[in-house]
Short mmCIF file of C-alpha atoms in Angstrom, two decimals:
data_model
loop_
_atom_site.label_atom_id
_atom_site.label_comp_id
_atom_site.label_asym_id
_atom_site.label_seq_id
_atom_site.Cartn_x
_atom_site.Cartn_y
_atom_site.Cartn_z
CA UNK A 1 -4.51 21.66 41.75
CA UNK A 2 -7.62 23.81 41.13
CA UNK A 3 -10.67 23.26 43.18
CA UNK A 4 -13.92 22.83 41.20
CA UNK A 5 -16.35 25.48 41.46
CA UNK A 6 -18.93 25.15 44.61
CA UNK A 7 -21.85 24.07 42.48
CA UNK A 8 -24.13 27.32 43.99
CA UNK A 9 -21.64 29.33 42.23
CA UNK A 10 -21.35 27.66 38.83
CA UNK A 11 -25.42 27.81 38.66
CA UNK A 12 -24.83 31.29 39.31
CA UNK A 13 -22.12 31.55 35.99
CA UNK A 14 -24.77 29.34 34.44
CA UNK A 15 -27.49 32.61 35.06
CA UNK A 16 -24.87 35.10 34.11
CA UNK A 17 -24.46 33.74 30.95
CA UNK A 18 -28.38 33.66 29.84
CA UNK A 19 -29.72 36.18 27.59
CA UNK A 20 -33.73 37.16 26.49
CA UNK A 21 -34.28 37.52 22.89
CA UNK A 22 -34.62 40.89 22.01
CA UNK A 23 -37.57 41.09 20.63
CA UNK A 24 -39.85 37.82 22.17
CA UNK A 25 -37.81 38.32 25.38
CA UNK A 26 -37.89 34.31 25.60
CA UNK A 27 -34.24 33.10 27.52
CA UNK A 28 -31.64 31.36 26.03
CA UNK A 29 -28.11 30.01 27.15
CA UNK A 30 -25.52 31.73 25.03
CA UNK A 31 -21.77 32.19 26.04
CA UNK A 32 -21.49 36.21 24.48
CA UNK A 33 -23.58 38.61 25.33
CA UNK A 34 -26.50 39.90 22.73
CA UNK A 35 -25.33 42.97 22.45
CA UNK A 36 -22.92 44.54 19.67
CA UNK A 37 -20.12 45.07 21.18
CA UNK A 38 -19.42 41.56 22.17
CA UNK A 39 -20.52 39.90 19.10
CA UNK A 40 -18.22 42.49 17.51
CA UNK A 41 -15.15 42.11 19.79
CA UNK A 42 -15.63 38.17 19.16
CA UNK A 43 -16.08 38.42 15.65
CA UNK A 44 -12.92 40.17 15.58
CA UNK A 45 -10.47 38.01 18.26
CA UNK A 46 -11.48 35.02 15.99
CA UNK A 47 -11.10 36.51 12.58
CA UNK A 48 -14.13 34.97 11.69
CA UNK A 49 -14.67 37.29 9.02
CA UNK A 50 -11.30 37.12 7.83
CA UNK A 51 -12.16 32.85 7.59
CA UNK A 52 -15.32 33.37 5.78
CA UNK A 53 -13.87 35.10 2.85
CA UNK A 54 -11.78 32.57 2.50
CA UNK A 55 -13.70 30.08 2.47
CA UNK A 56 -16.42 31.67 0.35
CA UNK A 57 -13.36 31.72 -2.28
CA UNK A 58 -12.89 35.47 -2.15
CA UNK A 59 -15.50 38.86 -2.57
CA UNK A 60 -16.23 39.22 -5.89
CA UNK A 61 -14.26 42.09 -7.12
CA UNK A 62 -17.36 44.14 -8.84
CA UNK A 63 -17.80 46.99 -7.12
CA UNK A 64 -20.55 48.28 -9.47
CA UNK A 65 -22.18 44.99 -8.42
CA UNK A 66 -21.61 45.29 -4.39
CA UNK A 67 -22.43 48.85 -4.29
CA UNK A 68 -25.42 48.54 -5.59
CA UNK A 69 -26.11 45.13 -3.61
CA UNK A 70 -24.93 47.43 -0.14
CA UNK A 71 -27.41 50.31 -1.33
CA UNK A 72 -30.58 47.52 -0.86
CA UNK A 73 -29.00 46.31 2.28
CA UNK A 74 -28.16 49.46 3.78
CA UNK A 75 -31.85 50.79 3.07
CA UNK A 76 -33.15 47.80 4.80
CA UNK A 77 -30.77 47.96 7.89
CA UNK A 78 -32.08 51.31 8.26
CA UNK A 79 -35.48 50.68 8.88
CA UNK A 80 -34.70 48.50 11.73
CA UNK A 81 -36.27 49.31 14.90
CA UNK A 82 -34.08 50.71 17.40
CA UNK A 83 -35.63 47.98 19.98
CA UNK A 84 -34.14 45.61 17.96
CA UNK A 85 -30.83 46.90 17.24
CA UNK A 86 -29.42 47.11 20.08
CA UNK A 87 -26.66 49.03 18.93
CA UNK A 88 -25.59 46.85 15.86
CA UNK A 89 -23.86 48.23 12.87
CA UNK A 90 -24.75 46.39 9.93
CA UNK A 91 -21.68 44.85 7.36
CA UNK A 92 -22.56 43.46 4.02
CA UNK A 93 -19.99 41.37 2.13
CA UNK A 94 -20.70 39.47 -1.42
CA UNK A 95 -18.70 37.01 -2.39
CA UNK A 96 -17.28 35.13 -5.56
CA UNK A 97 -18.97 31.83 -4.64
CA UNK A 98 -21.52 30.59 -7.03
CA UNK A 99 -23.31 28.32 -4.07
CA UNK A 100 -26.98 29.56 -3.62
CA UNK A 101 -26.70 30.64 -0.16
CA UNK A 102 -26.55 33.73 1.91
CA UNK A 103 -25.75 34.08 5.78
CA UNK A 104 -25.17 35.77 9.22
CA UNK A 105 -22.78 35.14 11.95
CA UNK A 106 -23.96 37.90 14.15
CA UNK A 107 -22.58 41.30 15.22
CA UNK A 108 -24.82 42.26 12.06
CA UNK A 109 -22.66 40.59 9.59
CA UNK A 110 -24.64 39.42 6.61
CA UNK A 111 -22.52 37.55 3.28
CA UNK A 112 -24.16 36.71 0.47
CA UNK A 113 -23.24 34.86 -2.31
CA UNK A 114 -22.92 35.47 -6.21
CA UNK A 115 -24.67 32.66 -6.69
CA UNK A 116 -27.86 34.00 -4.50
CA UNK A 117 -28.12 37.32 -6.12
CA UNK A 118 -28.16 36.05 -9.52
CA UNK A 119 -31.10 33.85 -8.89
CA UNK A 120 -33.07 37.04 -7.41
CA UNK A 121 -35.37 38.94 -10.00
CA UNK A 122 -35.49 42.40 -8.74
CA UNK A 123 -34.31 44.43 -6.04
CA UNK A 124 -37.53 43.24 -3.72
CA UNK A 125 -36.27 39.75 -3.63
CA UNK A 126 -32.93 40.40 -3.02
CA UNK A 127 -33.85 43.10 0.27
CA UNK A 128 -35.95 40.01 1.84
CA UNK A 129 -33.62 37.97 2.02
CA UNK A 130 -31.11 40.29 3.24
CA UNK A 131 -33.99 41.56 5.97
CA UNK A 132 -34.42 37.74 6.53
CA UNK A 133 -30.32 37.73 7.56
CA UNK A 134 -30.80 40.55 9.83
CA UNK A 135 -33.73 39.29 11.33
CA UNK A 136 -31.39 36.62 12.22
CA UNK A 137 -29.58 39.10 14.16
CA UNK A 138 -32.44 41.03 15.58
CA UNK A 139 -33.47 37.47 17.40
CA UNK A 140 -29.65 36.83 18.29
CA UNK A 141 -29.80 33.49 16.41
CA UNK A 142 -26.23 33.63 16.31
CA UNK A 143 -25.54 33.70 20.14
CA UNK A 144 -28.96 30.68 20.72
CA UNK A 145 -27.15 29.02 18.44
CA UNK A 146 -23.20 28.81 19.94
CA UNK A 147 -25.46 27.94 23.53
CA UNK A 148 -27.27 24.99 21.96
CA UNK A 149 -24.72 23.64 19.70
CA UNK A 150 -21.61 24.64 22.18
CA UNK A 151 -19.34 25.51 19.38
CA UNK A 152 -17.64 28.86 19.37
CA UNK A 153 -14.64 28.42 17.46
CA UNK A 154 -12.80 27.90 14.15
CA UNK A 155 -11.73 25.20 11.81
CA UNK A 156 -8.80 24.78 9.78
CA UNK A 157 -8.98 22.24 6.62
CA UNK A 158 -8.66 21.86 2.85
CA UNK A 159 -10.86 24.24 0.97
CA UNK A 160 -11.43 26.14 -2.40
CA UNK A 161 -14.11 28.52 -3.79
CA UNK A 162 -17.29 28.42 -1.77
CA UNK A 163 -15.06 25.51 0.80
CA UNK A 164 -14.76 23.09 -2.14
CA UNK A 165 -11.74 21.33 -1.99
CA UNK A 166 -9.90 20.16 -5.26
CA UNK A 167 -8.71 18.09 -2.69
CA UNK A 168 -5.94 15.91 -5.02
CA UNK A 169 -4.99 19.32 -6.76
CA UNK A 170 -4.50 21.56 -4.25
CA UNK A 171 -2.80 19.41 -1.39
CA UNK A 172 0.11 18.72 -4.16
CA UNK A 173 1.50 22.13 -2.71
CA UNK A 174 0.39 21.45 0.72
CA UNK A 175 -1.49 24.89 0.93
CA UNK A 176 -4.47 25.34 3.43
CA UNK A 177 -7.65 27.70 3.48
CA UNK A 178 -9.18 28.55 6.82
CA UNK A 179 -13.23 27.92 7.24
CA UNK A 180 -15.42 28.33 9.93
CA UNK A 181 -18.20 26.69 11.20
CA UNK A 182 -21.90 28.16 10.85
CA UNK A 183 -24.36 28.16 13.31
CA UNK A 184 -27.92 26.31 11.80
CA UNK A 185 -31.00 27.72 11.95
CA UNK A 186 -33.78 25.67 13.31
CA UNK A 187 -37.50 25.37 11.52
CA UNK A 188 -38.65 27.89 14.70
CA UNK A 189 -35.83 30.37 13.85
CA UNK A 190 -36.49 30.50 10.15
CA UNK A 191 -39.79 31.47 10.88
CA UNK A 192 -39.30 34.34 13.62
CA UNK A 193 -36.61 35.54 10.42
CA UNK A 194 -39.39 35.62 7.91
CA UNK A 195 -41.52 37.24 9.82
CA UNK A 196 -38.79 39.98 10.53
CA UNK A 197 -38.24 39.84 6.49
CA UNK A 198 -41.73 41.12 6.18
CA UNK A 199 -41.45 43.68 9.21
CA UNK A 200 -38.14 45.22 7.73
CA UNK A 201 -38.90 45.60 4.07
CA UNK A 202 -42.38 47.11 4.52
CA UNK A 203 -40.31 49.75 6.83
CA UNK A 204 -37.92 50.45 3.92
CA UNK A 205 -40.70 50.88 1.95
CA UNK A 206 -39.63 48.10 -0.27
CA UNK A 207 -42.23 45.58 -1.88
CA UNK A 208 -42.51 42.79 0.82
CA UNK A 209 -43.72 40.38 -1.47
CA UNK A 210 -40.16 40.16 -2.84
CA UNK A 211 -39.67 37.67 -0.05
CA UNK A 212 -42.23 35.05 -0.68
CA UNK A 213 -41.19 35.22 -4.10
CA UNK A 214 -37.37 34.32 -3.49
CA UNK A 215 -38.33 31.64 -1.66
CA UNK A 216 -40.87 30.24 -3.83
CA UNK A 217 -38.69 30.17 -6.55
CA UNK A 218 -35.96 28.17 -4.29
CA UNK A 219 -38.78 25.42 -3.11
CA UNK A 220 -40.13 25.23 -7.28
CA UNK A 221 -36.13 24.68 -7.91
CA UNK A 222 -34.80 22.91 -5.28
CA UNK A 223 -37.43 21.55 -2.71
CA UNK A 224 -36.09 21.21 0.65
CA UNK A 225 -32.65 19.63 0.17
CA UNK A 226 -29.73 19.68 -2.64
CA UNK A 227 -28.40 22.97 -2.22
CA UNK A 228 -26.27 24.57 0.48
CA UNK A 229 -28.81 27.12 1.27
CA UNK A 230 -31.17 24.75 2.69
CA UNK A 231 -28.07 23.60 4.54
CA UNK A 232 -28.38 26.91 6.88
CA UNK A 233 -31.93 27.38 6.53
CA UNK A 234 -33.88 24.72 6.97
CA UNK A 235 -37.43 24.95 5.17
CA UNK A 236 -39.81 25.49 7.95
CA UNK A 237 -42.77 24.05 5.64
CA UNK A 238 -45.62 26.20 3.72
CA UNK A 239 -43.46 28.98 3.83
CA UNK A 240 -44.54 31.70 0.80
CA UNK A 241 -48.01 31.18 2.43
CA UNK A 242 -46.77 32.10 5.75
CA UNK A 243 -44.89 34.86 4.30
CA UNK A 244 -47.83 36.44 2.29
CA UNK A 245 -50.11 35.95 5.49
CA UNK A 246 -48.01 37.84 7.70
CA UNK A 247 -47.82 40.63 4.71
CA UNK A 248 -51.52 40.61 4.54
CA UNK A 249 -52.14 40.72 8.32
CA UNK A 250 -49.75 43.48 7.87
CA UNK A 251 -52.11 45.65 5.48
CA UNK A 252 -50.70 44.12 1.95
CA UNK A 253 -47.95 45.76 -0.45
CA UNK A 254 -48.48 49.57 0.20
CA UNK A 255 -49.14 50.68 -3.56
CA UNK A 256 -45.85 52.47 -3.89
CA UNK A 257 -43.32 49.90 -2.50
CA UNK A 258 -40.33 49.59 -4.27
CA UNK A 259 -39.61 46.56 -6.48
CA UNK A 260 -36.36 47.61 -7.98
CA UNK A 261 -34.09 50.16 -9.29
CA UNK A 262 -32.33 50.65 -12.26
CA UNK A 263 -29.03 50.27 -10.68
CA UNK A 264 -30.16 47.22 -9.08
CA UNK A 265 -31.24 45.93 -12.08
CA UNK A 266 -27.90 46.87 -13.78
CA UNK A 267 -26.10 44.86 -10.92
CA UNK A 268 -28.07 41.46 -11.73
CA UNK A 269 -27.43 41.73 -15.38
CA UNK A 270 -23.96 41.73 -14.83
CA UNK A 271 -23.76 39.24 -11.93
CA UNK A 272 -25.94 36.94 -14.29
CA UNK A 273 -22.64 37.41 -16.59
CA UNK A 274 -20.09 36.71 -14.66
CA UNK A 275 -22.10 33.87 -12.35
CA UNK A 276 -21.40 31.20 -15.32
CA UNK A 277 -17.34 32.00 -15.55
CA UNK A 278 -17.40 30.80 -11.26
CA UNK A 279 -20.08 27.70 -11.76
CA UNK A 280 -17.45 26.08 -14.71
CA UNK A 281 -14.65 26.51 -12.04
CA UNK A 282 -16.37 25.45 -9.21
CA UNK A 283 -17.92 22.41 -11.20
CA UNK A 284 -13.93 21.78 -12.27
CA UNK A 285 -12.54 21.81 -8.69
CA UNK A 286 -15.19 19.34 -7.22
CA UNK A 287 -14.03 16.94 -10.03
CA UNK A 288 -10.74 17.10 -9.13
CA UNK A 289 -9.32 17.26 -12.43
CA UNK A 290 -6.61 19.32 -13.27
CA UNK A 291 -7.00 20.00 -16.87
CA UNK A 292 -10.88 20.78 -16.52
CA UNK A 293 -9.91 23.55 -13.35
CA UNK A 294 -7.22 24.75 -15.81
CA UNK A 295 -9.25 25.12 -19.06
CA UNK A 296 -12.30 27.01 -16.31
CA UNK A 297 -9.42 29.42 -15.19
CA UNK A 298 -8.16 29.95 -17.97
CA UNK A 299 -11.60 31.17 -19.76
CA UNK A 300 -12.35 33.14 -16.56
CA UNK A 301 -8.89 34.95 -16.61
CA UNK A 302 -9.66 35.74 -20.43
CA UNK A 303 -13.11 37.11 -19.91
CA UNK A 304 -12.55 38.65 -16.32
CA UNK A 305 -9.45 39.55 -15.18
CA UNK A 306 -9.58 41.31 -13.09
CA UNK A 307 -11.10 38.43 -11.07
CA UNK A 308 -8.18 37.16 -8.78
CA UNK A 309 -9.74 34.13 -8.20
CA UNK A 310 -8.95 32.41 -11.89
CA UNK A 311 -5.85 33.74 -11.82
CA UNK A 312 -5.18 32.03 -8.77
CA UNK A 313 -6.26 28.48 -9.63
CA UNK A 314 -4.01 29.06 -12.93
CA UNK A 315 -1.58 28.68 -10.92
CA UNK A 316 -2.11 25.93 -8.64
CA UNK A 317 -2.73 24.31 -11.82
CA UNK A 318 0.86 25.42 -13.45
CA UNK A 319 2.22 24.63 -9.90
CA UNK A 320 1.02 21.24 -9.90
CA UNK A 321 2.09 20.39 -13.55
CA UNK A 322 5.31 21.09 -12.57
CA UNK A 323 5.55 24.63 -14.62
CA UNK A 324 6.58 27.13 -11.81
CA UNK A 325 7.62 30.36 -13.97
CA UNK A 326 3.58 30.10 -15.11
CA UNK A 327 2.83 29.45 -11.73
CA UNK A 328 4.48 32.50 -10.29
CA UNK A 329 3.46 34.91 -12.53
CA UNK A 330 -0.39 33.62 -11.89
CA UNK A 331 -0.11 33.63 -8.10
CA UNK A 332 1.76 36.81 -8.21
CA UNK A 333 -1.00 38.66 -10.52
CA UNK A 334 -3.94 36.95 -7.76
CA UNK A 335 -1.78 38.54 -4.97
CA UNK A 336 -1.78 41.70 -6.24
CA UNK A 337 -5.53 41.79 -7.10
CA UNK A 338 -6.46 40.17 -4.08
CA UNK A 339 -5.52 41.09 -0.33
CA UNK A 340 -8.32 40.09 1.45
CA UNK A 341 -8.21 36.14 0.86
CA UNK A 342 -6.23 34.59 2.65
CA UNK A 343 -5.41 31.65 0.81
CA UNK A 344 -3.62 33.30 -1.97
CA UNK A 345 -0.76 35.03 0.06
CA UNK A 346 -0.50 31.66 2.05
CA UNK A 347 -0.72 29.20 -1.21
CA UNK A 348 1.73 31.56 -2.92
CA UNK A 349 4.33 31.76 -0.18
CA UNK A 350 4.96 27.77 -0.63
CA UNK A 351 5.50 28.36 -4.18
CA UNK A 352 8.09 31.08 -3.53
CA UNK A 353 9.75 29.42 -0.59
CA UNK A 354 9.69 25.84 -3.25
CA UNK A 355 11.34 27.92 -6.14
CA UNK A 356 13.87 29.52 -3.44
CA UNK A 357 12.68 33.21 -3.89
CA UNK A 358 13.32 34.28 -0.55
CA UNK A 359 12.75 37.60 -0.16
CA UNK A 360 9.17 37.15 -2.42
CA UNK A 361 8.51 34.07 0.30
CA UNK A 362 9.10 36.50 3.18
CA UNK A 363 6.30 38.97 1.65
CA UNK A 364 4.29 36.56 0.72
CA UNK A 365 4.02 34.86 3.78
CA UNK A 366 3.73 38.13 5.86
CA UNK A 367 0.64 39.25 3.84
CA UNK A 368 -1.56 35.99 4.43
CA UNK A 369 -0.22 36.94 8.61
CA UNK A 370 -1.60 40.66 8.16
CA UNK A 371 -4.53 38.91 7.70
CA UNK A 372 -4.82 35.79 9.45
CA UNK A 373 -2.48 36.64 12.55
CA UNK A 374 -2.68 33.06 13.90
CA UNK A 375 -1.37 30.40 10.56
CA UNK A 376 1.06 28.11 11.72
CA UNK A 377 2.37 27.40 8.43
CA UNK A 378 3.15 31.14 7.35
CA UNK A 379 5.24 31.53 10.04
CA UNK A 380 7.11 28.72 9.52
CA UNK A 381 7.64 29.52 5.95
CA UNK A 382 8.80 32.75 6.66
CA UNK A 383 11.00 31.64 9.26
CA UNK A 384 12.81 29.45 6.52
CA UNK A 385 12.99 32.65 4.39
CA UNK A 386 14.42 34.75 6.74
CA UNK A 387 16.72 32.04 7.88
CA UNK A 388 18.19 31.85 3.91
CA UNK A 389 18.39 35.79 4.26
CA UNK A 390 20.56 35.44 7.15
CA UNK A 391 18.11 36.72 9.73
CA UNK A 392 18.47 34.07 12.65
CA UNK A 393 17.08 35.63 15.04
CA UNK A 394 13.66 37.00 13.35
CA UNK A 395 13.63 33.13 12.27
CA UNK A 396 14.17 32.17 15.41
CA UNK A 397 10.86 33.99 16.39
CA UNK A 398 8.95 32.73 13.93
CA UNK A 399 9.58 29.25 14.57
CA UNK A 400 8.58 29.60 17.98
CA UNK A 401 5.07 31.00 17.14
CA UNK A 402 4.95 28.48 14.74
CA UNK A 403 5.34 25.81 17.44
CA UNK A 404 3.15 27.74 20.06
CA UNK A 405 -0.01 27.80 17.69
CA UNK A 406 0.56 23.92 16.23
CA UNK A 407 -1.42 21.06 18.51
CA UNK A 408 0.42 19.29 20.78
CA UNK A 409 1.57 16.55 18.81
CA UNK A 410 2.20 18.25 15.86
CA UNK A 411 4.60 20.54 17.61
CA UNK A 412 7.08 18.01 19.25
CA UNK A 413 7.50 16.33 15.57
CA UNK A 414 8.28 20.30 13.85
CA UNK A 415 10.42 21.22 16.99
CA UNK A 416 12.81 17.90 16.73
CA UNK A 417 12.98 18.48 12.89
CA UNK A 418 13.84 22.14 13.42
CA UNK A 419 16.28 21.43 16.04
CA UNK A 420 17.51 19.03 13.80
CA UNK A 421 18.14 20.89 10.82
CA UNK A 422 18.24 24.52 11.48
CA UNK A 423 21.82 25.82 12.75
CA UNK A 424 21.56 26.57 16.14
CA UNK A 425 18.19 26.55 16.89
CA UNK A 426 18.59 23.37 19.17
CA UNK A 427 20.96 25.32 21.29
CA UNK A 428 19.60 28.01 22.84
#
């Protein structure tokens, strides 16, 4: 048996493991360290960013759109001190999900949503809240957070665009999305962020006003509750004034800040277009009912499709209905349009292994494990695909990872059924 630490020497773990905000230099608990190489190497080991495209339900696949989002973003980052970077390279991902929200999870990650950048109204509004994300990062939010709240994992559960469920629809295949959890802000953190909003944008030379207008647009809107946004980032209170007196303490909008660009504005128009195609579905799914999420997909495959998301839900809808040819062909076309979600590959590897395609079940399944490496349920399907295609022994494998990465009691119950029912499995 293990000895518990001498109590001098977990105190002195305890020390290890605190950090000083980079730029207040006030100490914190965190279990990573603050710097980017182990936010980075932890990002990675967990796939976190791997789990938040799935559940954000997919990046939206307009690269006009995102290239002109990362061209903001990227100005932004660059005007970051080097004090406060610490060595960070900054990501930007936008996704498909029509929530109002956008969001860190450090190592200089930012997502935002479609939903977001359609409600900005010029280029200004969209860089302060993406220098708002990074200030975030530049206070190591991220790793205050995982010490006060003492999570630092994932969760597994029933999801759909933007982690809404379709719960009765979608569990009729018995498919699963990954999510993760989020750290939340608190009132103090939102407010160190702002201030870092104004800091970065009037560095980039972008109009820092564009911040306090975002935001006052969300309070006129939504107030302080309602939307998912204020779910992450909790209104601190009076916040446009505090905004515009930090810009004002900071000399005012120099007269040649940028507000926009035409490219920028090009972007919004056509996120503006697409946005409503994405609200109808997500609307449909949250209703659970099947004909309203197949009448939303279907109008969305018709006007974009190139969109792997509609084409998708078209098919859990065909699946569910009992019309699996349709079904296929949907899942197949979101597949191949798709290969960074996983919850298509995994969703559509059922559906193959169900309609005894085993060769398509085997691909399927090993595309959702190229990019989730840990799903206990791909394995197993492709363990029953290889077993049909008479390769017991690669089956064999798989059904042991499947077991090694299911809880406890989940396991024993697969392992008796598999020992039960697959040919010499039991005997080895």
């Amino acid at each position: 048996m293990r000895r518990p630490p001498h109590p001098l020497f977990a105190a002195l773990l305890l020390l290890a493991a605190c950090q000083s905000d980079p730029v207040t230099g006030k100490r914190y608990y965190s279990p990573l360290g603050n710097d980017y190489a182990s936010q980075d190497r932890f990002i990675r080991e967990n796939f976190i960013a791997e789990l938040r495209v799935a559940a954000d339900g997919g990046l939206l696949p307009e690269p006009e759109v995102a290239a002109a989002c990362a061209e903001i973003f990227e100005r932004v980052a660059a005007a970051v001190p080097a004090e406060h970077r610490r060595g960070f390279t900054y990501h930007f991902a936008l996704s498909a999900s029509p929530d109002v929200n956008a969001y860190t999870y450090g190592g200089g990650r930012v997502h935002c949503h479609l939903g977001l950048l359609a409600r900005c109204n010029d280029a200004a509004e969209f860089a302060g809240v993406m220098a708002h994300e990074i200030g975030h990062n530049s206070h190591d939010h991220f790793g205050q957070g995982l010490g006060r709240e003492r999570i630092a994992g994932s969760v597994i559960g029933i999801g759909g665009i933007a982690g809404r469920p379709g719960r009765k629809l979608f569990e009729s295949i018995g498919g699963l999305v990954a999510g993760v959890t989020l750290v939340q802000h608190t009132r103090a953190q939102e407010k160190e962020a702002d201030v870092r909003a104004v800091e970065y944008t009037l560095r980039a030379g972008i109009d820092p006003d564009g911040t306090a207008r975002f935001f006052e647009g969300m309070e006129r809107d939504f107030g302080d509750s309602g939307r998912e946004f204020f779910q992450t980032h909790p209104n601190p209170g009076n916040r446009v004034k505090s905004i515009r007196d930090h810009v004002a303490e900071r000399g005012g909008t120099p007269p040649a800040a940028l507000r926009s660009t035409p490219a920028f504005d090009a972007a919004l128009a056509r996120a503006r277009e697409v946005l409503p195609y994405y609200e109808r579905l997500n609307a449909a799914l949250a209703g659970d009912d099947p004909e309203a999420v197949g009448e939303a997909a279907a109008a969305g495959s018709l006007a974009l499709p190139h969109h792997a998301a509609f084409h998708f839900w078209l098919g859990v809808v065909h699946e569910a209905a009992g019309d699996r040819d349709l079904a296929l062909q949907r899942l197949r076309a979101a597949a191949a349009l798709d290969r960074t979600n996983v919850l298509i590959p995994v969703v559509w590897s059922v559906v193959e292994l169900s309609a005894k395609n085993w060769t398509e079940a085997e691909l399927a399944a090993s595309r959702a494990l190229a990019i989730l490496p840990y799903l206990p349920q791909a394995y197993l399907v492709r363990g029953l695909a290889r077993m049909r295609l008479g390769r017991t022994e690669e089956a064999f494998r798989d059904f042991d990872t499947t077991l090694e990465l299911l809880p406890k009691g989940e396991r024993r119950e697969l392992e008796e059924a598999l020992k039960a029912n697959v040919p010499g499995y039991g005997a080895r």
